[in-house]
Short mmCIF file of C-alpha atoms in Angstrom, two decimals:
data_model
loop_
_atom_site.label_atom_id
_atom_site.label_comp_id
_atom_site.label_asym_id
_atom_site.label_seq_id
_atom_site.Cartn_x
_atom_site.Cartn_y
_atom_site.Cartn_z
CA UNK A 1 51.56 78.09 46.16
CA UNK A 2 48.67 76.63 44.20
CA UNK A 3 46.01 78.98 43.11
CA UNK A 4 42.22 78.01 43.54
CA UNK A 5 41.58 79.86 40.29
CA UNK A 6 41.51 76.69 37.92
CA UNK A 7 39.13 74.79 40.31
CA UNK A 8 36.83 78.01 40.55
CA UNK A 9 36.70 78.35 36.94
CA UNK A 10 35.88 74.51 36.31
CA UNK A 11 33.15 74.87 38.94
CA UNK A 12 31.66 77.81 37.14
CA UNK A 13 31.77 76.29 33.78
CA UNK A 14 30.07 73.07 35.21
CA UNK A 15 27.43 75.19 36.96
CA UNK A 16 26.91 77.21 33.58
CA UNK A 17 26.50 73.95 31.70
CA UNK A 18 24.02 72.64 34.23
CA UNK A 19 21.94 75.91 33.94
CA UNK A 20 22.15 75.69 30.15
CA UNK A 21 20.75 72.04 30.17
CA UNK A 22 18.11 72.89 32.79
CA UNK A 23 16.94 75.97 30.77
CA UNK A 24 16.85 73.91 27.64
CA UNK A 25 15.05 71.11 29.23
CA UNK A 26 12.32 73.43 30.52
CA UNK A 27 11.98 75.22 27.13
CA UNK A 28 11.51 71.69 25.48
CA UNK A 29 8.86 70.61 28.05
CA UNK A 30 6.99 73.65 27.49
CA UNK A 31 7.13 73.63 23.80
CA UNK A 32 5.69 70.08 23.98
CA UNK A 33 2.69 71.11 25.77
CA UNK A 34 1.84 74.74 25.07
CA UNK A 35 1.60 77.22 22.35
CA UNK A 36 4.80 79.17 22.05
CA UNK A 37 3.02 82.42 22.32
CA UNK A 38 1.74 81.34 25.84
CA UNK A 39 5.20 80.57 27.02
CA UNK A 40 6.84 83.13 29.19
CA UNK A 41 10.47 83.28 29.99
CA UNK A 42 9.37 83.50 33.83
CA UNK A 43 7.74 79.99 33.48
CA UNK A 44 11.02 78.58 31.80
CA UNK A 45 13.33 80.23 34.52
CA UNK A 46 11.20 78.98 37.25
CA UNK A 47 11.28 75.36 36.01
CA UNK A 48 14.89 75.54 35.44
CA UNK A 49 15.61 76.98 38.82
CA UNK A 50 17.20 80.08 37.50
CA UNK A 51 16.35 83.82 36.81
CA UNK A 52 15.08 85.32 33.56
CA UNK A 53 18.44 87.13 33.43
CA UNK A 54 20.41 83.77 33.44
CA UNK A 55 18.08 82.61 30.58
CA UNK A 56 18.76 85.59 28.55
CA UNK A 57 22.59 85.63 29.27
CA UNK A 58 22.81 81.85 28.31
CA UNK A 59 20.64 81.97 25.08
CA UNK A 60 20.66 85.70 24.21
CA UNK A 61 16.98 86.04 23.50
CA UNK A 62 13.62 84.19 23.83
CA UNK A 63 13.73 83.53 20.03
CA UNK A 64 17.09 81.89 20.04
CA UNK A 65 16.14 79.63 23.03
CA UNK A 66 13.11 78.42 21.29
CA UNK A 67 15.16 77.95 18.15
CA UNK A 68 17.46 75.54 19.98
CA UNK A 69 14.65 74.01 21.90
CA UNK A 70 12.50 73.42 18.60
CA UNK A 71 15.75 71.76 17.30
CA UNK A 72 15.66 69.36 20.30
CA UNK A 73 12.07 68.60 19.92
CA UNK A 74 12.54 67.78 16.24
CA UNK A 75 15.57 65.56 17.11
CA UNK A 76 13.60 63.71 19.81
CA UNK A 77 10.66 63.08 17.20
CA UNK A 78 13.10 61.90 14.45
CA UNK A 79 14.53 59.37 16.97
CA UNK A 80 10.94 58.30 17.63
CA UNK A 81 10.07 57.86 14.00
CA UNK A 82 13.31 56.18 13.23
CA UNK A 83 12.08 53.22 15.43
CA UNK A 84 9.94 52.00 12.59
CA UNK A 85 11.36 50.05 9.82
CA UNK A 86 10.66 51.56 6.47
CA UNK A 87 7.66 49.65 4.92
CA UNK A 88 6.20 48.45 8.27
CA UNK A 89 2.83 50.28 8.04
CA UNK A 90 1.51 49.19 11.35
CA UNK A 91 4.90 50.39 13.03
CA UNK A 92 4.75 53.58 11.18
CA UNK A 93 1.02 54.16 12.24
CA UNK A 94 2.11 53.39 15.86
CA UNK A 95 4.87 56.04 15.92
CA UNK A 96 2.50 58.53 14.29
CA UNK A 97 -0.08 58.00 17.03
CA UNK A 98 2.51 57.99 19.63
CA UNK A 99 3.50 61.43 18.49
CA UNK A 100 0.02 62.66 18.19
CA UNK A 101 -0.90 61.37 21.65
CA UNK A 102 1.81 63.37 23.15
CA UNK A 103 1.78 66.56 20.79
CA UNK A 104 -1.34 66.54 18.77
CA UNK A 105 -3.22 69.03 20.67
CA UNK A 106 -0.66 71.57 20.78
CA UNK A 107 0.09 70.99 17.07
CA UNK A 108 -3.41 71.51 16.08
CA UNK A 109 -3.41 74.69 18.26
CA UNK A 110 -0.23 75.86 16.65
CA UNK A 111 -1.83 75.32 13.23
CA UNK A 112 -4.63 77.40 14.15
CA UNK A 113 -2.20 80.16 15.32
CA UNK A 114 0.19 79.83 12.06
CA UNK A 115 -0.49 83.42 11.15
CA UNK A 116 1.56 84.55 14.02
CA UNK A 117 5.19 85.10 12.61
CA UNK A 118 6.75 83.34 15.60
CA UNK A 119 4.55 80.29 14.97
CA UNK A 120 4.89 80.19 11.17
CA UNK A 121 8.29 78.63 10.87
CA UNK A 122 7.42 75.94 13.25
CA UNK A 123 4.32 75.05 11.43
CA UNK A 124 6.31 75.03 7.95
CA UNK A 125 8.90 72.73 9.43
CA UNK A 126 6.26 70.47 10.82
CA UNK A 127 4.70 70.11 7.40
CA UNK A 128 7.96 69.57 5.61
CA UNK A 129 8.96 66.92 8.21
CA UNK A 130 5.55 65.25 8.13
CA UNK A 131 5.92 64.73 4.27
CA UNK A 132 9.43 63.58 4.59
CA UNK A 133 8.38 61.01 7.31
CA UNK A 134 5.46 59.70 5.14
CA UNK A 135 8.10 59.36 2.22
CA UNK A 136 10.61 57.41 4.42
CA UNK A 137 8.15 55.32 6.38
CA UNK A 138 6.42 53.95 3.34
CA UNK A 139 9.25 54.20 0.86
CA UNK A 140 9.13 50.35 -0.15
CA UNK A 141 5.47 50.63 -1.10
CA UNK A 142 6.04 53.98 -2.95
CA UNK A 143 8.83 52.42 -5.20
CA UNK A 144 6.33 51.12 -7.66
CA UNK A 145 4.76 54.54 -8.13
CA UNK A 146 6.61 57.23 -10.42
CA UNK A 147 5.88 60.70 -11.86
CA UNK A 148 2.53 62.38 -11.22
CA UNK A 149 0.95 59.33 -9.93
CA UNK A 150 3.80 59.04 -7.09
CA UNK A 151 3.03 62.75 -6.19
CA UNK A 152 -0.70 62.10 -5.94
CA UNK A 153 -0.25 59.01 -3.69
CA UNK A 154 2.18 60.67 -1.56
CA UNK A 155 -0.24 63.58 -1.14
CA UNK A 156 -3.02 61.36 -0.32
CA UNK A 157 -0.82 59.57 2.29
CA UNK A 158 0.18 62.79 3.89
CA UNK A 159 -3.58 63.70 4.34
CA UNK A 160 -4.30 60.20 5.72
CA UNK A 161 -1.42 60.39 8.24
CA UNK A 162 -1.97 63.99 9.25
CA UNK A 163 -2.62 65.14 12.78
CA UNK A 164 -6.27 66.17 11.67
CA UNK A 165 -6.86 62.62 10.85
CA UNK A 166 -5.76 61.67 14.18
CA UNK A 167 -7.83 64.32 15.78
CA UNK A 168 -11.09 63.20 13.75
CA UNK A 169 -10.68 59.65 15.13
CA UNK A 170 -9.50 60.19 18.45
CA UNK A 171 -10.89 63.28 19.76
CA UNK A 172 -14.12 63.99 17.46
CA UNK A 173 -15.21 60.35 17.05
CA UNK A 174 -13.67 59.23 20.37
CA UNK A 175 -12.32 55.91 18.95
CA UNK A 176 -10.03 53.83 21.03
CA UNK A 177 -6.55 54.22 20.02
CA UNK A 178 -6.26 50.73 18.77
CA UNK A 179 -9.38 51.19 16.61
CA UNK A 180 -8.15 54.57 15.46
CA UNK A 181 -4.71 53.16 14.37
CA UNK A 182 -6.47 50.17 12.49
CA UNK A 183 -8.55 52.69 10.62
CA UNK A 184 -5.48 54.81 9.68
CA UNK A 185 -3.65 51.42 8.62
CA UNK A 186 -6.54 50.46 6.49
CA UNK A 187 -6.73 53.84 4.63
CA UNK A 188 -2.91 53.64 3.99
CA UNK A 189 -3.26 50.19 2.64
CA UNK A 190 -6.24 51.14 0.41
CA UNK A 191 -4.21 53.98 -1.12
CA UNK A 192 -1.08 51.79 -1.64
CA UNK A 193 -3.22 48.88 -2.95
CA UNK A 194 -1.74 46.48 -0.44
CA UNK A 195 -3.24 44.34 2.42
#
């Protein structure tokens, strides 16, 4: 006589994995659009179609869930940024603007809230990744600089390509995206001494 147990265990495992993916997707969605401090487990659970108890059973804590979700967000951002060939300034600017158009407002809100111990690590990682992205995206142009001059040029480019530059152009000055991208491109080219 065959026992239904293996089938039941497989169904449970599949359901658990579906729940895990749904919870993670909900957390990622919330992190992309809201301050971490404003996200409640109730919101994530409701979007995932599970209970808060299920969220905690699957991830252990809100902190652990956000850590895993932030890793997903960073992986997604990295994939988007990797679309640009190193040295292609226009494409690098486009990917920065794609990112800022989607996440810029929440990034700025997080920066304003970085004194919060829960937000500080996210801000630190964001700064590190931004600098890495500048160095990677503009590596061919940066190759001709060395030492202190290279550090100075990278610092300038980190500022030029920053979310606050996007905010000034798009939110404060209300420039159309195409015009704002052209302005950032011009500033990058000026610092690098290229056309």
